Amino acid sequence: MALAIASSSSTAISGSGFPPSSSSSELKVHQIGSFRLVDRPHVASSTLNLRRSSVKPLNAEPKRNDSMVPLAATMVAPEVVEKVEVEDFEQLAKELENASPLEIMDKALEKFGNDIAIAFSGAEDVALIEYALLTGRPFRVFSLDTGRLNPETYKFFDSVEKQYGIHIEYMFPDAVEVQALVRSKGLFSFYEDGHQECCRVRKVRPLRRALKGLRAWITGQRKDQSPGTRSEVPIVQVDPVFEGLDGGVGSLVKWNPVANVAGRDVWNFLRTMDVPVNSLHFQGYVSIGCEPCTRPVLPGQHEREGRWWWEDAKAKECGLHKGNLKEESSNGNGNGTTNGSTTVADIFNSQNLVTLSRAGIENLLKLENRAEPWLVVLYAPWCPFCQAMEASYVELADKLVGSGVKVAKFRADGDQKEFAKQELQLGSFPTILLFPKHSPRPIKYPSEKRDVDSLMSFINALR
């Protein structure tokens, strides 16, 4: 396993060092906020190789302290009691609440040295590497390769390694576990029963192995990053979920240097420092994970809406940061009814749309010879994806007036959700069904394209 180490003897904070560029060994003076970046020579790779040998790999086992055998049975050694001072990280978090990310990173690396590493995957994590470099201290970087990342992400990893002269420590899922999951449930089971099981095999367990070789880790979590889940992320904490090198509760410390930084400010920092970024960002992706579970976000959508888009917006987590999540009531697959019982303004309102009750859609299911085909959307009014397609669905209903196709809606959250899952093929909101004239079972619209033309093509192909 290769190790990620970087340092610089000529780093100055106020001013601090500037990252080496892939095209130049010297950089001009820059002014960023309250600290000044001065010229710094590129770190030679030979120097890096010398330092790597002193760093334990992430999955290293803790050292054993073998007891010594007395030379004689009558030898009595005085008992030495070592006083271990336990740091109050909750108090430290309060002290660092107004500190800059650079100060927080410096404190983390100073305290834990080779026993701490940066968890790297996305845009914010490049900022973490940049801050680590600016401290002038050695640092390590690890990443989880799930085996299902975008090609652009792998290229991004490579460019980061070259930019900073480091080697990222990759952690992979257990091949036997992945094989068992795919053989029993297929490659895309997460679309049907939620992403948690796949993430547990491909991400959470490899992370657990990685952290067993550390005493602390550094993440790119921000308070503004995910609605309802990360708004209370502390600067530093005893990790409430994972164990570190010494094992047991409290054996791992978690640092979140950019917890209080807004996303736009992170991006301003990245642009100013001219660091590598994932090319997917320029295609509308904001938060990037595995390829099957990530897509671009629409204008005005929150950055996490592109992750696991078929699930409730309150469940945009994979389990890596479970200890920081605010508790929300939802079911196991993330398609919870958190808002299903509250008063939410209804959507898909049009005189050309039929509102179906539970009895109405049950009758529609029973009919084997329908007089006309029906197009029905299963929706929840609080779902942002249902809200996003409202205009196109209403326009479609207007266009189909007099065509012999009925257009309807059925609210399938709350008490109706289990029925909709069992009888109406509901996997996520919205689900669109076509009830043909001469078929007892409805046909599920398979595409994520919900524009008028795409829906019309689906209807014309089957009616």
CSV table of C-alpha atoms in Angstrom, one decimal:
chain,number,residue,atom,x,y,z
A,1,MET,CA,0.0,0.0,0.0
A,2,ALA,CA,1.6,3.3,-1.0
A,3,LEU,CA,1.6,6.1,1.4
A,4,ALA,CA,0.9,9.8,0.9
A,5,ILE,CA,3.5,12.0,2.5
A,6,ALA,CA,4.3,15.7,1.7
A,7,SER,CA,6.5,18.3,3.5
A,8,SER,CA,8.5,21.4,2.9
A,9,SER,CA,11.3,23.0,4.7
A,10,SER,CA,10.7,26.4,3.2
A,11,THR,CA,7.0,26.7,4.2
A,12,ALA,CA,5.9,29.9,5.9
A,13,ILE,CA,2.4,30.5,7.2
A,14,SER,CA,1.7,34.2,7.2
A,15,GLY,CA,3.1,33.4,4.6
A,16,SER,CA,2.5,29.7,4.0
A,17,GLY,CA,3.8,27.5,1.3
A,18,PHE,CA,2.1,27.2,-2.1
A,19,PRO,CA,1.5,23.8,-3.7
A,20,PRO,CA,3.9,22.7,-6.4
A,21,SER,CA,2.5,22.9,-9.9
A,22,SER,CA,2.7,20.1,-12.5
A,23,SER,CA,4.1,22.6,-15.0
A,24,SER,CA,6.4,24.8,-12.9
A,25,SER,CA,8.8,24.3,-10.0
A,26,GLU,CA,8.4,27.9,-8.7
A,27,LEU,CA,5.3,30.0,-8.0
A,28,LYS,CA,4.9,33.7,-7.6
A,29,VAL,CA,3.7,35.5,-4.4
A,30,HIS,CA,0.0,35.4,-3.8
A,31,GLN,CA,-2.2,37.0,-1.1
A,32,ILE,CA,-5.1,34.9,0.3
A,33,GLY,CA,-7.2,36.2,3.1
A,34,SER,CA,-5.0,36.9,6.1
A,35,PHE,CA,-2.0,34.7,5.1
A,36,ARG,CA,0.5,35.3,2.4
A,37,LEU,CA,1.9,32.6,0.1
A,38,VAL,CA,5.6,32.9,-0.8
A,39,ASP,CA,7.7,31.2,-3.4
A,40,ARG,CA,8.6,27.6,-2.5
A,41,PRO,CA,10.6,25.0,-4.4
A,42,HIS,CA,8.9,21.8,-5.5
A,43,VAL,CA,9.3,18.9,-3.1
A,44,ALA,CA,11.7,16.4,-4.6
A,45,SER,CA,10.3,12.9,-5.0
A,46,SER,CA,13.4,11.4,-3.5
A,47,THR,CA,12.8,13.3,-0.3
A,48,LEU,CA,9.3,11.9,-0.2
A,49,ASN,CA,10.5,8.3,-0.6
A,50,LEU,CA,12.9,8.7,2.4
A,51,ARG,CA,10.0,9.8,4.6
A,52,ARG,CA,7.6,7.1,3.6
A,53,SER,CA,9.5,4.3,5.3
A,54,SER,CA,8.7,5.8,8.8
A,55,VAL,CA,4.9,5.8,8.4
A,56,LYS,CA,2.7,2.9,9.3
A,57,PRO,CA,0.2,1.8,6.7
A,58,LEU,CA,-3.5,2.4,7.4
A,59,ASN,CA,-4.3,-1.2,8.1
A,60,ALA,CA,-1.3,-1.7,10.4
A,61,GLU,CA,-1.8,-3.8,13.6
A,62,PRO,CA,-1.1,-2.1,16.9
A,63,LYS,CA,2.4,-2.8,18.3
A,64,ARG,CA,2.6,-5.4,21.1
A,65,ASN,CA,4.3,-4.7,24.4
A,66,ASP,CA,5.7,-8.1,25.4
A,67,SER,CA,6.2,-8.4,29.1
A,68,MET,CA,9.7,-9.1,30.4
A,69,VAL,CA,10.5,-12.2,32.5
A,70,PRO,CA,12.3,-11.5,35.8
A,71,LEU,CA,15.8,-13.0,36.1
A,72,ALA,CA,14.9,-14.6,39.5
A,73,ALA,CA,11.7,-15.7,41.1
A,74,THR,CA,12.5,-13.5,44.2
A,75,MET,CA,12.9,-10.3,42.1
A,76,VAL,CA,10.2,-7.8,43.0
A,77,ALA,CA,9.9,-4.8,40.6
A,78,PRO,CA,8.3,-1.6,41.9
A,79,GLU,CA,4.9,-1.0,40.4
A,80,VAL,CA,4.9,2.0,38.0
A,81,VAL,CA,1.6,3.6,37.3
A,82,GLU,CA,1.6,5.7,34.1
A,83,LYS,CA,-0.7,8.7,34.3
A,84,VAL,CA,-2.5,9.1,31.0
A,85,GLU,CA,-3.9,12.5,30.3
A,86,VAL,CA,-7.2,12.4,28.3
A,87,GLU,CA,-7.8,15.4,26.2
A,88,ASP,CA,-11.2,17.1,26.2
A,89,PHE,CA,-12.0,17.3,22.5
A,90,GLU,CA,-15.4,18.8,23.1
A,91,GLN,CA,-13.6,21.8,24.8
A,92,LEU,CA,-11.0,21.8,22.0
A,93,ALA,CA,-13.8,22.0,19.4
A,94,LYS,CA,-15.2,25.1,21.2
A,95,GLU,CA,-11.8,26.7,21.3
A,96,LEU,CA,-11.3,26.1,17.5
A,97,GLU,CA,-14.9,27.2,16.5
A,98,ASN,CA,-13.6,30.4,15.0
A,99,ALA,CA,-10.3,29.1,13.8
A,100,SER,CA,-9.4,29.0,10.1
A,101,PRO,CA,-9.2,25.7,8.3
A,102,LEU,CA,-5.4,26.2,8.1
A,103,GLU,CA,-5.1,26.5,11.8
A,104,ILE,CA,-7.3,23.5,12.4
A,105,MET,CA,-5.3,21.4,10.0
A,106,ASP,CA,-2.1,22.5,11.6
A,107,LYS,CA,-3.3,21.5,15.0
A,108,ALA,CA,-4.5,18.1,13.8
A,109,LEU,CA,-1.3,17.2,12.1
A,110,GLU,CA,0.8,18.5,15.1
A,111,LYS,CA,-1.1,16.4,17.6
A,112,PHE,CA,-1.2,13.1,15.7
A,113,GLY,CA,1.7,13.1,13.2
A,114,ASN,CA,1.9,9.9,11.3
A,115,ASP,CA,-1.2,8.5,13.0
A,116,ILE,CA,-3.6,10.7,11.2
A,117,ALA,CA,-4.7,10.7,7.5
A,118,ILE,CA,-6.9,12.8,5.2
A,119,ALA,CA,-9.9,10.9,3.7
A,120,PHE,CA,-9.9,12.0,0.1
A,121,SER,CA,-12.7,11.8,-2.6
A,122,GLY,CA,-14.0,15.1,-3.8
A,123,ALA,CA,-13.6,18.9,-4.2
A,124,GLU,CA,-13.5,19.7,-0.5
A,125,ASP,CA,-10.8,17.0,0.0
A,126,VAL,CA,-8.5,18.7,-2.4
A,127,ALA,CA,-8.8,21.8,-0.2
A,128,LEU,CA,-7.8,19.6,2.7
A,129,ILE,CA,-4.7,18.4,0.9
A,130,GLU,CA,-3.9,22.0,0.0
A,131,TYR,CA,-4.2,23.1,3.6
A,132,ALA,CA,-2.1,20.2,4.8
A,133,LEU,CA,0.6,21.2,2.3
A,134,LEU,CA,0.5,24.8,3.6
A,135,THR,CA,1.3,23.7,7.1
A,136,GLY,CA,4.6,22.3,6.0
A,137,ARG,CA,4.0,19.2,8.0
A,138,PRO,CA,4.1,15.6,6.6
A,139,PHE,CA,0.7,14.2,5.9
A,140,ARG,CA,-1.0,11.1,4.6
A,141,VAL,CA,-4.0,10.7,2.3
A,142,PHE,CA,-6.2,7.6,1.8
A,143,SER,CA,-9.3,7.0,-0.5
A,144,LEU,CA,-12.0,4.4,-0.8
A,145,ASP,CA,-12.1,2.8,-4.3
A,146,THR,CA,-15.5,1.2,-4.5
A,147,GLY,CA,-14.8,-0.3,-7.9
A,148,ARG,CA,-17.8,1.7,-9.4
A,149,LEU,CA,-16.3,5.2,-9.7
A,150,ASN,CA,-16.5,7.4,-12.8
A,151,PRO,CA,-13.5,7.3,-15.2
A,152,GLU,CA,-13.2,11.0,-14.6
A,153,THR,CA,-12.8,10.4,-10.9
A,154,TYR,CA,-9.9,8.0,-11.4
A,155,LYS,CA,-8.2,10.6,-13.7
A,156,PHE,CA,-8.8,13.1,-11.0
A,157,PHE,CA,-7.0,11.0,-8.4
A,158,ASP,CA,-4.1,10.6,-10.8
A,159,SER,CA,-3.8,14.3,-11.3
A,160,VAL,CA,-3.9,15.0,-7.6
A,161,GLU,CA,-1.0,12.5,-7.0
A,162,LYS,CA,1.1,14.2,-9.7
A,163,GLN,CA,0.3,17.7,-8.5
A,164,TYR,CA,1.3,17.1,-4.9
A,165,GLY,CA,4.0,14.5,-5.4
A,166,ILE,CA,2.1,12.0,-3.2
A,167,HIS,CA,0.7,8.4,-3.4
A,168,ILE,CA,-2.8,8.0,-2.2
A,169,GLU,CA,-3.4,4.9,0.0
A,170,TYR,CA,-6.4,3.1,-1.7
A,171,MET,CA,-8.7,0.9,0.3
A,172,PHE,CA,-10.8,-1.7,-1.6
A,173,PRO,CA,-13.9,-3.6,-0.7
A,174,ASP,CA,-13.7,-7.3,0.2
A,175,ALA,CA,-14.0,-9.3,-3.1
A,176,VAL,CA,-15.9,-12.1,-1.4
A,177,GLU,CA,-18.5,-9.7,0.1
A,178,VAL,CA,-19.0,-7.9,-3.2
A,179,GLN,CA,-19.3,-11.2,-5.1
A,180,ALA,CA,-22.0,-12.4,-2.6
A,181,LEU,CA,-24.0,-9.2,-2.9
A,182,VAL,CA,-23.9,-9.1,-6.7
A,183,ARG,CA,-24.7,-12.9,-7.1
A,184,SER,CA,-27.7,-12.7,-4.7
A,185,LYS,CA,-29.2,-9.4,-5.6
A,186,GLY,CA,-27.7,-8.2,-8.9
A,187,LEU,CA,-25.6,-5.2,-9.9
A,188,PHE,CA,-28.3,-2.6,-9.3
A,189,SER,CA,-30.3,-3.8,-6.2
A,190,PHE,CA,-29.9,-0.4,-4.6
A,191,TYR,CA,-32.4,1.1,-7.0
A,192,GLU,CA,-35.0,-1.2,-5.5
A,193,ASP,CA,-34.2,-1.5,-1.8
A,194,GLY,CA,-32.0,1.5,-1.0
A,195,HIS,CA,-28.3,2.2,-1.2
A,196,GLN,CA,-27.3,1.4,2.4
A,197,GLU,CA,-26.4,-2.3,1.8
A,198,CYS,CA,-24.2,-1.7,-1.2
A,199,CYS,CA,-22.5,1.3,0.6
A,200,ARG,CA,-21.9,-0.9,3.6
A,201,VAL,CA,-20.0,-3.5,1.6
A,202,ARG,CA,-18.1,-1.1,-0.8
A,203,LYS,CA,-17.5,1.9,1.5
A,204,VAL,CA,-18.2,1.5,5.2
A,205,ARG,CA,-16.3,-1.8,5.8
A,206,PRO,CA,-13.2,-0.7,3.9
A,207,LEU,CA,-13.2,2.5,5.8
A,208,ARG,CA,-13.5,0.6,9.1
A,209,ARG,CA,-10.3,-1.4,8.1
A,210,ALA,CA,-8.5,1.8,7.1
A,211,LEU,CA,-9.3,3.6,10.4
A,212,LYS,CA,-8.1,0.7,12.5
A,213,GLY,CA,-4.5,1.7,11.5
A,214,LEU,CA,-5.0,5.3,12.6
A,215,ARG,CA,-5.6,7.4,15.8
A,216,ALA,CA,-7.3,10.2,13.9
A,217,TRP,CA,-8.7,11.1,10.5
A,218,ILE,CA,-9.6,14.3,8.6
A,219,THR,CA,-12.7,14.7,6.6
A,220,GLY,CA,-14.2,17.4,4.3
A,221,GLN,CA,-17.6,17.5,6.0
A,222,ARG,CA,-19.4,20.9,6.0
A,223,LYS,CA,-22.4,22.0,7.9
A,224,ASP,CA,-24.1,23.3,4.8
A,225,GLN,CA,-23.4,20.2,2.8
A,226,SER,CA,-26.5,18.1,3.4
A,227,PRO,CA,-30.1,19.1,4.4
A,228,GLY,CA,-31.0,17.8,7.8
A,229,THR,CA,-27.9,15.6,8.4
A,230,ARG,CA,-24.7,17.6,8.7
A,231,SER,CA,-25.8,20.9,10.2
A,232,GLU,CA,-24.2,20.1,13.6
A,233,VAL,CA,-20.8,18.8,12.5
A,234,PRO,CA,-18.2,19.8,15.0
A,235,ILE,CA,-14.6,20.9,14.3
A,236,VAL,CA,-13.1,18.0,16.2
A,237,GLN,CA,-14.7,15.1,18.1
A,238,VAL,CA,-14.1,11.6,19.4
A,239,ASP,CA,-15.5,9.5,16.6
A,240,PRO,CA,-18.8,8.1,17.8
A,241,VAL,CA,-18.9,5.2,15.3
A,242,PHE,CA,-15.5,3.9,14.3
A,243,GLU,CA,-12.5,2.5,16.2
A,244,GLY,CA,-8.9,3.5,15.9
A,245,LEU,CA,-5.5,1.9,16.4
A,246,ASP,CA,-5.9,1.1,20.1
A,247,GLY,CA,-9.4,-0.2,19.7
A,248,GLY,CA,-12.5,0.4,21.7
A,249,VAL,CA,-14.7,3.4,22.2
A,250,GLY,CA,-12.9,6.7,22.1
A,251,SER,CA,-9.8,5.3,20.3
A,252,LEU,CA,-10.3,7.5,17.2
A,253,VAL,CA,-10.6,11.3,16.8
A,254,LYS,CA,-12.3,12.9,13.8
A,255,TRP,CA,-11.3,16.3,12.5
A,256,ASN,CA,-13.5,18.4,10.2
A,257,PRO,CA,-11.5,21.5,9.3
A,258,VAL,CA,-14.0,23.0,6.8
A,259,ALA,CA,-17.1,22.3,8.9
A,260,ASN,CA,-17.9,26.0,9.2
A,261,VAL,CA,-16.9,27.0,5.6
A,262,ALA,CA,-19.6,27.6,3.0
A,263,GLY,CA,-19.4,25.6,-0.2
A,264,ARG,CA,-18.9,28.7,-2.3
A,265,ASP,CA,-15.9,29.7,-0.2
A,266,VAL,CA,-14.3,26.3,-0.6
A,267,TRP,CA,-14.6,26.7,-4.4
A,268,ASN,CA,-13.2,30.3,-4.2
A,269,PHE,CA,-10.2,28.8,-2.4
A,270,LEU,CA,-9.7,26.0,-4.9
A,271,ARG,CA,-9.9,28.5,-7.9
A,272,THR,CA,-7.4,30.8,-6.2
A,273,MET,CA,-4.9,28.0,-5.5
A,274,ASP,CA,-5.4,26.6,-9.0
A,275,VAL,CA,-5.6,23.0,-7.8
A,276,PRO,CA,-6.9,20.0,-9.7
A,277,VAL,CA,-10.7,19.3,-9.7
A,278,ASN,CA,-12.8,16.5,-11.0
A,279,SER,CA,-13.9,17.3,-14.5
A,280,LEU,CA,-17.4,16.1,-13.7
A,281,HIS,CA,-17.9,19.4,-11.8
A,282,PHE,CA,-18.0,21.1,-15.2
A,283,GLN,CA,-20.8,18.8,-16.3
A,284,GLY,CA,-23.2,19.8,-13.6
A,285,TYR,CA,-22.0,17.4,-10.9
A,286,VAL,CA,-21.5,18.9,-7.5
A,287,SER,CA,-21.4,16.0,-4.9
A,288,ILE,CA,-19.7,13.0,-6.6
A,289,GLY,CA,-19.9,9.4,-5.5
A,290,CYS,CA,-20.2,6.1,-7.4
A,291,GLU,CA,-21.2,6.3,-11.1
A,292,PRO,CA,-24.6,4.5,-10.8
A,293,CYS,CA,-25.6,6.6,-7.9
A,294,THR,CA,-24.5,10.1,-8.9
A,295,ARG,CA,-25.9,12.5,-11.5
A,296,PRO,CA,-25.8,16.3,-12.3
A,297,VAL,CA,-28.1,18.5,-10.2
A,298,LEU,CA,-30.6,20.9,-11.7
A,299,PRO,CA,-30.3,24.7,-11.3
A,300,GLY,CA,-31.5,25.6,-7.8
A,301,GLN,CA,-31.2,22.1,-6.4
A,302,HIS,CA,-29.1,21.3,-3.3
A,303,GLU,CA,-25.7,19.8,-4.1
A,304,ARG,CA,-26.6,16.4,-2.5
A,305,GLU,CA,-29.7,16.0,-4.7
A,306,GLY,CA,-27.5,14.4,-7.3
A,307,ARG,CA,-26.7,11.5,-4.9
A,308,TRP,CA,-29.1,8.6,-4.6
A,309,TRP,CA,-31.7,10.8,-6.4
A,310,TRP,CA,-34.4,8.1,-6.2
A,311,GLU,CA,-34.5,8.3,-2.4
A,312,ASP,CA,-35.7,10.9,0.1
A,313,ALA,CA,-33.7,14.1,0.3
A,314,LYS,CA,-33.2,13.5,4.1
A,315,ALA,CA,-31.3,10.2,3.4
A,316,LYS,CA,-28.3,11.4,1.3
A,317,GLU,CA,-25.7,9.6,3.4
A,318,CYS,CA,-23.8,6.4,2.8
A,319,GLY,CA,-22.8,5.6,6.4
A,320,LEU,CA,-19.3,7.0,6.5
A,321,HIS,CA,-20.4,9.9,8.8
A,322,LYS,CA,-23.3,8.2,10.6
A,323,GLY,CA,-22.3,9.6,13.9
A,324,ASN,CA,-22.8,13.2,12.8
A,325,LEU,CA,-26.3,12.7,11.4
A,326,LYS,CA,-29.3,14.3,12.9
A,327,GLU,CA,-31.9,11.7,13.6
A,328,GLU,CA,-34.7,11.6,11.1
A,329,SER,CA,-37.7,9.2,11.0
A,330,SER,CA,-37.5,7.2,7.8
A,331,ASN,CA,-37.6,3.6,6.8
A,332,GLY,CA,-34.6,1.5,5.9
A,333,ASN,CA,-34.4,2.3,2.2
A,334,GLY,CA,-34.2,6.0,2.6
A,335,ASN,CA,-37.6,6.6,1.0
A,336,GLY,CA,-39.0,7.7,4.3
A,337,THR,CA,-42.3,9.5,5.0
A,338,THR,CA,-40.6,12.2,7.1
A,339,ASN,CA,-42.8,14.8,5.6
A,340,GLY,CA,-45.7,12.6,4.6
A,341,SER,CA,-47.8,13.4,7.7
A,342,THR,CA,-47.2,17.2,7.7
A,343,THR,CA,-49.2,19.8,5.9
A,344,VAL,CA,-47.6,20.2,2.4
A,345,ALA,CA,-49.2,22.0,-0.5
A,346,ASP,CA,-50.4,19.5,-3.1
A,347,ILE,CA,-48.9,19.5,-6.6
A,348,PHE,CA,-50.0,18.4,-10.1
A,349,ASN,CA,-53.0,20.6,-9.9
A,350,SER,CA,-54.9,20.8,-13.2
A,351,GLN,CA,-58.5,20.4,-14.3
A,352,ASN,CA,-57.1,17.9,-16.9
A,353,LEU,CA,-55.7,15.6,-14.2
A,354,VAL,CA,-57.7,13.0,-12.3
A,355,THR,CA,-57.0,12.7,-8.6
A,356,LEU,CA,-57.2,9.0,-7.7
A,357,SER,CA,-58.1,7.8,-4.2
A,358,ARG,CA,-56.9,4.4,-2.8
A,359,ALA,CA,-60.2,2.9,-3.9
A,360,GLY,CA,-60.0,4.5,-7.4
A,361,ILE,CA,-56.5,3.1,-8.1
A,362,GLU,CA,-57.5,-0.3,-6.7
A,363,ASN,CA,-60.4,-0.4,-9.2
A,364,LEU,CA,-58.1,0.6,-12.0
A,365,LEU,CA,-55.8,-2.3,-11.1
A,366,LYS,CA,-58.7,-4.8,-11.2
A,367,LEU,CA,-59.9,-3.8,-14.7
A,368,GLU,CA,-58.6,-6.2,-17.4
A,369,ASN,CA,-60.4,-4.5,-20.3
A,370,ARG,CA,-60.1,-0.8,-19.7
A,371,ALA,CA,-62.0,1.6,-22.0
A,372,GLU,CA,-59.0,3.8,-22.4
A,373,PRO,CA,-55.3,3.8,-21.2
A,374,TRP,CA,-54.4,5.6,-18.1
A,375,LEU,CA,-51.1,7.4,-17.2
A,376,VAL,CA,-50.7,7.7,-13.4
A,377,VAL,CA,-47.9,9.4,-11.4
A,378,LEU,CA,-47.2,8.1,-7.9
A,379,TYR,CA,-46.0,11.1,-6.0
A,380,ALA,CA,-45.3,12.8,-2.7
A,381,PRO,CA,-45.9,16.6,-2.7
A,382,TRP,CA,-42.8,17.2,-0.6
A,383,CYS,CA,-40.5,15.3,-2.9
A,384,PRO,CA,-38.2,17.7,-4.9
A,385,PHE,CA,-38.1,15.4,-7.9
A,386,CYS,CA,-41.9,15.4,-8.1
A,387,GLN,CA,-41.9,19.1,-7.8
A,388,ALA,CA,-39.4,19.4,-10.5
A,389,MET,CA,-41.5,17.4,-13.0
A,390,GLU,CA,-44.8,19.1,-12.1
A,391,ALA,CA,-44.8,21.6,-15.0
A,392,SER,CA,-44.0,18.9,-17.7
A,393,TYR,CA,-46.6,16.5,-16.3
A,394,VAL,CA,-49.4,19.1,-16.3
A,395,GLU,CA,-48.4,20.2,-19.8
A,396,LEU,CA,-48.6,16.6,-20.9
A,397,ALA,CA,-52.1,16.3,-19.4
A,398,ASP,CA,-53.2,19.4,-21.3
A,399,LYS,CA,-51.8,18.0,-24.6
A,400,LEU,CA,-53.6,14.6,-24.1
A,401,VAL,CA,-57.0,16.1,-23.7
A,402,GLY,CA,-59.3,14.4,-26.3
A,403,SER,CA,-56.6,11.9,-27.2
A,404,GLY,CA,-58.3,9.0,-25.4
A,405,VAL,CA,-55.6,8.8,-22.7
A,406,LYS,CA,-56.6,9.6,-19.1
A,407,VAL,CA,-53.9,11.3,-17.0
A,408,ALA,CA,-54.0,11.0,-13.2
A,409,LYS,CA,-52.1,11.2,-10.0
A,410,PHE,CA,-52.0,9.2,-6.8
A,411,ARG,CA,-50.4,10.4,-3.6
A,412,ALA,CA,-48.4,7.3,-2.5
A,413,ASP,CA,-46.5,8.5,0.6
A,414,GLY,CA,-47.6,8.1,4.2
A,415,ASP,CA,-50.1,5.4,4.9
A,416,GLN,CA,-50.3,4.5,1.2
A,417,LYS,CA,-46.6,3.8,0.7
A,418,GLU,CA,-46.5,0.1,1.6
A,419,PHE,CA,-49.5,-0.5,-0.7
A,420,ALA,CA,-47.9,1.4,-3.5
A,421,LYS,CA,-44.6,-0.6,-3.1
A,422,GLN,CA,-46.3,-4.0,-3.1
A,423,GLU,CA,-49.0,-3.4,-5.7
A,424,LEU,CA,-47.8,-0.4,-7.9
A,425,GLN,CA,-44.1,-1.1,-8.3
A,426,LEU,CA,-43.2,2.0,-6.3
A,427,GLY,CA,-39.4,2.2,-5.9
A,428,SER,CA,-38.9,6.0,-5.5
A,429,PHE,CA,-40.8,9.2,-6.0
A,430,PRO,CA,-42.0,9.9,-8.6
A,431,THR,CA,-43.0,6.6,-10.3
A,432,ILE,CA,-45.0,6.8,-13.5
A,433,LEU,CA,-47.3,4.0,-14.6
A,434,LEU,CA,-49.2,3.3,-17.8
A,435,PHE,CA,-52.3,1.2,-17.5
A,436,PRO,CA,-52.9,-0.1,-21.1
A,437,LYS,CA,-56.4,-0.9,-22.4
A,438,HIS,CA,-55.9,-4.7,-22.6
A,439,SER,CA,-53.3,-5.6,-20.0
A,440,PRO,CA,-54.1,-6.4,-16.3
A,441,ARG,CA,-50.8,-5.0,-15.0
A,442,PRO,CA,-49.5,-1.5,-15.3
A,443,ILE,CA,-46.2,-0.8,-17.2
A,444,LYS,CA,-43.6,1.2,-15.3
A,445,TYR,CA,-42.0,4.1,-17.1
A,446,PRO,CA,-38.3,3.2,-17.0
A,447,SER,CA,-36.5,6.5,-17.7
A,448,GLU,CA,-35.3,9.3,-15.6
A,449,LYS,CA,-36.2,11.7,-18.4
A,450,ARG,CA,-39.5,13.3,-17.4
A,451,ASP,CA,-39.9,15.9,-20.1
A,452,VAL,CA,-43.1,16.1,-22.2
A,453,ASP,CA,-41.5,14.6,-25.4
A,454,SER,CA,-40.0,11.6,-23.5
A,455,LEU,CA,-43.3,10.8,-21.7
A,456,MET,CA,-45.3,11.2,-24.9
A,457,SER,CA,-43.0,8.8,-26.8
A,458,PHE,CA,-43.6,6.2,-24.0
A,459,ILE,CA,-47.3,6.6,-24.3
A,460,ASN,CA,-47.4,6.4,-28.1
A,461,ALA,CA,-45.2,3.3,-28.1
A,462,LEU,CA,-47.6,1.4,-25.8
A,463,ARG,CA,-51.2,2.6,-26.2
